[in-house]
């Protein structure tokens, strides 16, 4: 199922340039903290978007951990995410942004040399703002990702942002 979801999202993201003219597509890189309960991981990401009109775009996003959470004793936690969003932006050089979509977050925990993995998928949403800089833009945004209810069968309540 994981491969089907990743394949579907990547196919959709890669199809954006074919559906939209070059002026209506955009790419971005990002860095931020993926926070899951008491853990903070530094994550980098790549976003590809395609404008549908002046206010609405479709965006595909993939992030991966570049700074793992150190759990002590050589144990660590990392996470990657992939998602597809409808993004709404206001007009102007300074603009607001809101997005809603579907996302999947994969977690890998290394404990005593053994890697344990689990994932969460579902509704994701976010909001933020940006400023246009020439042909580009600089944005700051908050995204709420699906919660993880269990990790390898153990009940937990991990809120992911």
Coordinates of N, CA and C in Angstrom, one line a residue:
X1 N 0.8 -1.2 0.0 CA 0.0 0.0 0.0 C 0.9 1.3 0.0
X2 N 2.0 1.2 0.8 CA 2.9 2.4 0.8 C 3.4 2.7 -0.5
X3 N 3.8 1.7 -1.3 CA 4.4 2.0 -2.6 C 3.3 2.5 -3.6
X4 N 2.1 2.0 -3.5 CA 1.0 2.6 -4.3 C 0.7 4.0 -4.0
X5 N 0.7 4.4 -2.7 CA 0.4 5.8 -2.3 C 1.6 6.7 -2.8
X6 N 2.8 6.3 -2.6 CA 4.0 7.1 -3.0 C 4.0 7.2 -4.5
X7 N 3.7 6.1 -5.2 CA 3.6 6.2 -6.7 C 2.5 7.1 -7.2
X8 N 1.4 7.1 -6.6 CA 0.3 7.9 -7.0 C 0.6 9.4 -6.8
X9 N 1.1 9.7 -5.6 CA 1.5 11.1 -5.3 C 2.6 11.6 -6.2
X10 N 3.6 10.8 -6.4 CA 4.7 11.2 -7.3 C 4.3 11.4 -8.7
X11 N 3.4 10.5 -9.2 CA 2.9 10.6 -10.6 C 2.1 11.9 -10.7
X12 N 1.3 12.2 -9.7 CA 0.5 13.4 -9.7 C 1.4 14.6 -9.7
X13 N 2.4 14.7 -8.9 CA 3.3 15.8 -8.8 C 4.1 15.9 -10.1
X14 N 4.6 14.8 -10.6 CA 5.4 14.9 -11.9 C 4.5 15.3 -13.1
X15 N 3.2 15.1 -13.0 CA 2.3 15.4 -14.1 C 2.0 16.9 -14.1
X16 N 2.2 17.7 -13.0 CA 1.9 19.1 -12.9 C 2.6 19.8 -14.1
X17 N 3.8 19.7 -14.4 CA 4.4 20.4 -15.6 C 3.7 20.1 -16.9
X18 N 3.2 18.9 -17.0 CA 2.5 18.5 -18.3 C 1.1 19.2 -18.3
X19 N 0.5 19.4 -17.2 CA -0.9 19.9 -17.2 C -0.8 21.5 -17.2
X20 N 0.2 22.1 -16.6 CA 0.3 23.5 -16.5 C 1.4 24.0 -17.4
X21 N 1.2 25.3 -17.9 CA 2.3 25.9 -18.7 C 3.4 26.2 -17.7
X22 N 4.6 26.5 -18.3 CA 5.8 26.7 -17.5 C 5.6 27.9 -16.5
X23 N 4.8 28.9 -16.9 CA 4.6 30.1 -16.0 C 3.7 29.7 -14.8
X24 N 3.0 28.6 -14.9 CA 2.0 28.2 -13.8 C 2.6 27.1 -12.9
X25 N 3.8 26.7 -13.1 CA 4.4 25.7 -12.2 C 5.5 26.3 -11.4
X26 N 5.7 25.8 -10.2 CA 6.7 26.3 -9.4 C 7.3 25.2 -8.5
X27 N 8.5 25.4 -8.1 CA 9.1 24.4 -7.2 C 9.7 25.2 -6.0
X28 N 9.8 24.5 -4.9 CA 10.4 25.1 -3.7 C 11.1 24.1 -2.8
X29 N 12.0 24.7 -2.1 CA 12.7 23.9 -1.1 C 12.4 24.4 0.3
X30 N 12.4 23.6 1.3 CA 12.1 24.0 2.6 C 12.9 23.3 3.7
X31 N 13.0 24.0 4.8 CA 13.6 23.4 6.0 C 12.8 23.7 7.2
X32 N 12.6 22.8 8.1 CA 11.8 23.1 9.3 C 11.9 22.0 10.3
X33 N 11.2 22.1 11.3 CA 11.2 21.1 12.4 C 9.9 20.2 12.3
X34 N 10.1 18.9 12.2 CA 9.0 18.0 12.3 C 8.9 17.6 13.8
X35 N 7.8 18.0 14.4 CA 7.6 17.8 15.8 C 6.6 16.7 16.0
X36 N 7.0 15.7 16.8 CA 6.1 14.6 17.1 C 6.1 14.3 18.6
X37 N 5.1 14.8 19.3 CA 5.1 14.7 20.8 C 6.3 15.4 21.4
X38 N 7.2 14.6 22.0 CA 8.4 15.2 22.7 C 9.6 15.2 21.8
X39 N 9.5 14.9 20.5 CA 10.6 14.8 19.6 C 10.6 15.9 18.5
X40 N 11.8 16.4 18.2 CA 11.9 17.4 17.2 C 13.0 17.0 16.2
X41 N 12.7 16.8 15.0 CA 13.6 16.4 13.9 C 13.7 17.5 12.9
X42 N 14.9 17.8 12.5 CA 15.1 18.8 11.4 C 14.9 18.1 10.1
X43 N 13.9 18.6 9.3 CA 13.5 18.0 8.1 C 13.7 19.0 6.9
X44 N 14.1 18.5 5.8 CA 14.2 19.3 4.5 C 13.2 18.8 3.6
X45 N 12.8 19.6 2.6 CA 11.7 19.1 1.7 C 11.8 19.7 0.4
X46 N 11.1 19.1 -0.5 CA 10.9 19.6 -1.9 C 9.4 19.7 -2.2
X47 N 9.0 20.8 -2.7 CA 7.6 21.0 -3.1 C 7.5 21.4 -4.6
X48 N 6.5 20.8 -5.2 CA 6.2 21.1 -6.6 C 4.8 21.5 -6.7
X49 N 4.5 22.6 -7.3 CA 3.1 23.1 -7.4 C 2.7 23.5 -8.8
X50 N 1.4 23.5 -9.0 CA 0.9 24.0 -10.3 C -0.4 24.8 -10.0
X51 N -0.3 26.1 -10.6 CA -1.4 27.0 -10.4 C -2.6 26.6 -11.3
X52 N -3.8 26.5 -10.6 CA -5.0 26.3 -11.3 C -5.6 27.7 -11.7
X53 N -5.6 28.6 -10.8 CA -6.0 30.0 -11.1 C -5.1 30.9 -10.2
X54 N -5.5 32.2 -10.1 CA -4.7 33.1 -9.3 C -4.7 32.8 -7.8
X55 N -5.7 32.1 -7.4 CA -5.9 31.8 -5.9 C -5.7 30.4 -5.5
X56 N -5.8 29.4 -6.5 CA -5.7 28.0 -6.1 C -4.6 27.3 -6.9
X57 N -3.9 26.5 -6.1 CA -2.8 25.6 -6.7 C -2.9 24.2 -6.1
X58 N -2.3 23.3 -6.8 CA -2.1 21.9 -6.3 C -0.6 21.8 -6.0
X59 N -0.3 21.3 -4.8 CA 1.1 21.2 -4.4 C 1.4 19.8 -3.9
X60 N 2.5 19.2 -4.3 CA 3.0 18.0 -3.8 C 4.2 18.2 -3.0
X61 N 4.3 17.6 -1.9 CA 5.4 17.8 -0.9 C 6.0 16.5 -0.5
X62 N 7.4 16.5 -0.4 CA 8.1 15.4 0.1 C 9.1 15.9 1.1
X63 N 9.2 15.4 2.4 CA 10.2 15.9 3.3 C 10.9 14.7 3.9
X64 N 12.2 14.9 4.4 CA 13.0 13.8 4.9 C 13.8 14.4 6.0
X65 N 14.2 13.6 7.0 CA 15.0 14.0 8.2 C 16.4 14.2 7.8
X66 N 16.9 15.4 8.2 CA 18.4 15.7 8.0 C 19.0 15.8 9.4
X67 N 18.2 15.9 10.4 CA 18.8 16.0 11.8 C 17.9 15.1 12.7
X68 N 18.3 13.9 13.0 CA 17.5 12.9 13.7 C 17.3 13.4 15.2
X69 N 16.3 12.9 15.8 CA 16.1 13.1 17.2 C 16.9 12.1 18.0
X70 N 17.8 12.6 18.8 CA 18.7 11.7 19.6 C 17.9 11.2 20.9
X71 N 17.6 9.9 21.0 CA 16.8 9.4 22.1 C 17.7 8.9 23.2
X72 N 19.0 9.1 23.1 CA 20.0 8.6 24.1 C 20.5 7.2 23.8
X73 N 21.6 6.9 24.4 CA 22.2 5.5 24.2 C 22.4 5.1 22.8
X74 N 22.6 6.0 21.9 CA 22.8 5.7 20.5 C 21.5 5.4 19.7
X75 N 20.3 5.6 20.4 CA 19.0 5.4 19.7 C 18.5 6.7 19.1
X76 N 17.8 6.6 18.0 CA 17.3 7.8 17.3 C 16.0 7.6 16.6
X77 N 15.4 8.7 16.3 CA 14.1 8.8 15.6 C 14.2 9.7 14.4
X78 N 13.6 9.2 13.2 CA 13.6 10.0 12.0 C 12.2 9.9 11.4
X79 N 11.9 10.8 10.5 CA 10.6 10.7 9.8 C 10.7 11.4 8.4
X80 N 9.9 10.8 7.5 CA 9.7 11.4 6.2 C 8.2 11.6 6.0
X81 N 7.8 12.5 5.1 CA 6.4 12.7 4.8 C 6.3 12.9 3.3
X82 N 5.1 12.6 2.8 CA 4.7 12.9 1.4 C 3.3 13.3 1.4
X83 N 2.9 14.3 0.6 CA 1.5 14.7 0.7 C 1.1 15.5 -0.6
X84 N -0.2 15.6 -0.8 CA -0.8 16.3 -1.9 C -1.8 17.3 -1.3
X85 N -1.7 18.6 -1.7 CA -2.5 19.6 -1.1 C -3.2 20.5 -2.1
X86 N -4.3 21.0 -1.8 CA -4.9 22.2 -2.5 C -4.5 23.4 -1.7
X87 N -3.8 24.4 -2.3 CA -3.3 25.5 -1.6 C -4.0 26.8 -2.1
X88 N -4.5 27.6 -1.2 CA -5.2 28.8 -1.5 C -4.3 30.0 -1.0
X89 N -4.0 31.0 -2.0 CA -3.2 32.1 -1.7 C -4.0 33.4 -2.0
X90 N -3.8 34.4 -1.2 CA -4.4 35.7 -1.4 C -3.5 36.5 -2.4
X91 N -4.0 37.6 -2.9 CA -3.2 38.4 -3.9 C -2.3 39.3 -3.1
X92 N -1.3 39.9 -3.9 CA -0.5 40.9 -3.3 C 1.0 40.5 -3.1
X93 N 1.8 41.4 -2.9 CA 3.3 41.1 -2.7 C 3.4 40.4 -1.3
X94 N 2.6 40.8 -0.3 CA 2.5 40.0 0.9 C 1.2 39.3 0.9
X95 N 1.2 38.0 1.1 CA 0.0 37.2 0.9 C -0.1 36.2 2.1
X96 N -1.4 35.7 2.2 CA -1.7 34.7 3.2 C -1.9 33.4 2.4
X97 N -1.7 32.3 3.1 CA -1.8 31.0 2.4 C -2.5 30.0 3.4
X98 N -3.4 29.2 2.8 CA -4.0 28.1 3.6 C -4.0 26.8 2.7
X99 N -3.8 25.6 3.3 CA -3.8 24.4 2.4 C -4.4 23.3 3.2
X100 N -5.0 22.4 2.4 CA -5.6 21.2 2.9 C -5.4 20.1 2.0
X101 N -5.2 18.9 2.5 CA -4.9 17.7 1.6 C -4.7 16.4 2.4
X102 N -4.0 15.5 1.8 CA -3.8 14.2 2.3 C -2.3 14.0 2.5
X103 N -1.8 13.5 3.6 CA -0.4 13.3 3.8 C -0.1 11.9 4.5
X104 N 1.1 11.4 4.3 CA 1.5 10.2 5.0 C 2.9 10.5 5.6
X105 N 3.0 10.1 6.9 CA 4.3 10.3 7.6 C 4.8 9.0 8.0
X106 N 6.1 8.7 7.6 CA 6.7 7.4 8.0 C 7.8 7.7 9.1
X107 N 7.7 6.9 10.1 CA 8.6 7.0 11.2 C 9.6 5.8 11.3
X108 N 10.9 6.1 11.6 CA 11.9 5.1 11.8 C 12.5 5.3 13.1
X109 N 12.5 4.4 14.0 CA 13.1 4.5 15.3 C 14.2 3.4 15.4
X110 N 15.4 3.8 15.7 CA 16.5 2.8 15.8 C 16.8 2.7 17.3
X111 N 16.6 1.4 17.8 CA 16.8 1.1 19.2 C 17.6 -0.1 19.3
X112 N 18.7 0.0 20.0 CA 19.7 -1.1 20.2 C 20.1 -1.8 18.9
X113 N 20.3 -0.9 17.9 CA 20.7 -1.4 16.6 C 19.6 -2.0 15.7
X114 N 18.3 -2.0 16.2 CA 17.2 -2.5 15.4 C 16.3 -1.4 15.0
X115 N 15.9 -1.3 13.7 CA 15.1 -0.3 13.2 C 13.6 -0.7 13.3
X116 N 12.8 0.1 13.9 CA 11.3 -0.1 14.0 C 10.7 1.0 13.1
X117 N 9.7 0.6 12.3 CA 9.0 1.6 11.4 C 7.5 1.5 11.6
X118 N 6.9 2.6 11.4 CA 5.4 2.7 11.4 C 5.0 4.0 10.7
X119 N 3.8 4.2 10.4 CA 3.3 5.4 9.6 C 2.0 5.8 10.1
X120 N 1.7 7.1 9.7 CA 0.3 7.6 9.9 C -0.1 8.3 8.6
X121 N -1.3 8.2 8.2 CA -1.8 8.9 7.0 C -3.2 9.4 7.2
X122 N -3.5 10.5 6.5 CA -4.8 11.1 6.6 C -4.8 12.5 6.3
X123 N -5.8 13.3 6.8 CA -6.0 14.7 6.5 C -4.8 15.5 7.1
X124 N -4.4 16.4 6.3 CA -3.3 17.4 6.7 C -3.8 18.8 6.3
X125 N -3.4 19.8 7.1 CA -3.7 21.2 6.7 C -2.7 22.1 7.2
X126 N -2.7 23.3 6.7 CA -1.7 24.3 7.2 C -2.1 25.7 6.8
X127 N -1.4 26.6 7.3 CA -1.6 28.1 7.0 C -0.3 28.8 7.2
X128 N -0.2 30.0 6.6 CA 1.0 30.7 6.7 C 0.9 32.0 5.8
X129 N 2.1 32.5 5.5 CA 2.1 33.7 4.7 C 3.4 33.8 3.9
X130 N 3.5 34.7 3.0 CA 4.7 34.9 2.2 C 4.9 36.3 1.7
X131 N 6.0 36.5 1.1 CA 6.3 37.7 0.4 C 7.0 37.4 -0.9
X132 N 6.5 38.1 -2.0 CA 7.1 37.8 -3.3 C 8.4 38.6 -3.4
X133 N 9.4 37.9 -4.0 CA 10.8 38.4 -4.1 C 11.1 38.2 -5.6
X134 N 10.9 39.2 -6.4 CA 11.2 39.0 -7.9 C 10.2 38.0 -8.4
X135 N 10.8 36.9 -9.1 CA 10.1 35.8 -9.6 C 9.8 34.7 -8.6
X136 N 10.4 34.9 -7.4 CA 10.2 33.9 -6.4 C 9.5 34.4 -5.2
X137 N 9.5 33.7 -4.1 CA 8.8 34.1 -2.9 C 9.5 33.4 -1.7
X138 N 9.3 34.0 -0.5 CA 9.7 33.4 0.7 C 8.5 33.2 1.6
X139 N 8.3 32.0 2.0 CA 7.1 31.7 2.8 C 7.4 31.1 4.2
X140 N 6.6 31.3 5.1 CA 6.6 30.7 6.4 C 5.3 30.0 6.6
X141 N 5.3 28.8 7.1 CA 4.0 28.0 7.2 C 4.1 27.0 8.3
X142 N 2.9 26.8 8.8 CA 2.7 25.7 9.8 C 1.8 24.6 9.2
X143 N 2.2 23.4 9.4 CA 1.4 22.3 8.8 C 1.1 21.2 9.9
X144 N -0.2 20.9 10.0 CA -0.6 19.8 10.9 C -0.7 18.5 10.1
X145 N 0.1 17.5 10.5 CA 0.1 16.2 9.8 C -0.8 15.2 10.6
X146 N -1.1 14.1 10.0 CA -1.9 13.1 10.6 C -1.2 12.6 11.9
X147 N -2.0 12.3 12.9 CA -1.6 11.8 14.2 C -1.2 10.3 14.1
X148 N -0.3 9.9 14.9 CA 0.1 8.5 15.0 C -0.5 7.9 16.3
X149 N -1.4 7.0 16.2 CA -2.2 6.4 17.3 C -1.4 5.2 18.0
X150 N -0.7 4.5 17.1 CA 0.1 3.4 17.6 C 1.5 3.4 16.9
X151 N 2.5 2.9 17.6 CA 3.8 2.7 17.0 C 4.2 1.2 17.2
X152 N 4.3 0.5 16.1 CA 4.5 -1.0 16.1 C 3.6 -1.7 17.1
X153 N 2.3 -1.3 17.1 CA 1.3 -2.0 18.0 C 1.2 -1.5 19.4
X154 N 2.1 -0.5 19.8 CA 2.0 0.0 21.1 C 1.2 1.3 21.0
X155 N 0.1 1.4 21.8 CA -0.7 2.7 21.8 C 0.1 3.9 22.2
X156 N 0.0 4.9 21.4 CA 0.6 6.2 21.7 C -0.3 7.3 21.2
X157 N -0.1 8.5 21.5 CA -0.8 9.7 21.0 C 0.1 10.7 20.6
X158 N 0.6 10.6 19.3 CA 1.7 11.5 18.8 C 1.0 12.5 17.8
X159 N 1.0 13.7 18.2 CA 0.6 14.8 17.4 C 1.7 15.2 16.5
X160 N 1.6 15.3 15.2 CA 2.7 15.6 14.3 C 2.4 17.0 13.6
X161 N 3.4 17.8 13.7 CA 3.4 19.2 13.1 C 4.6 19.5 12.4

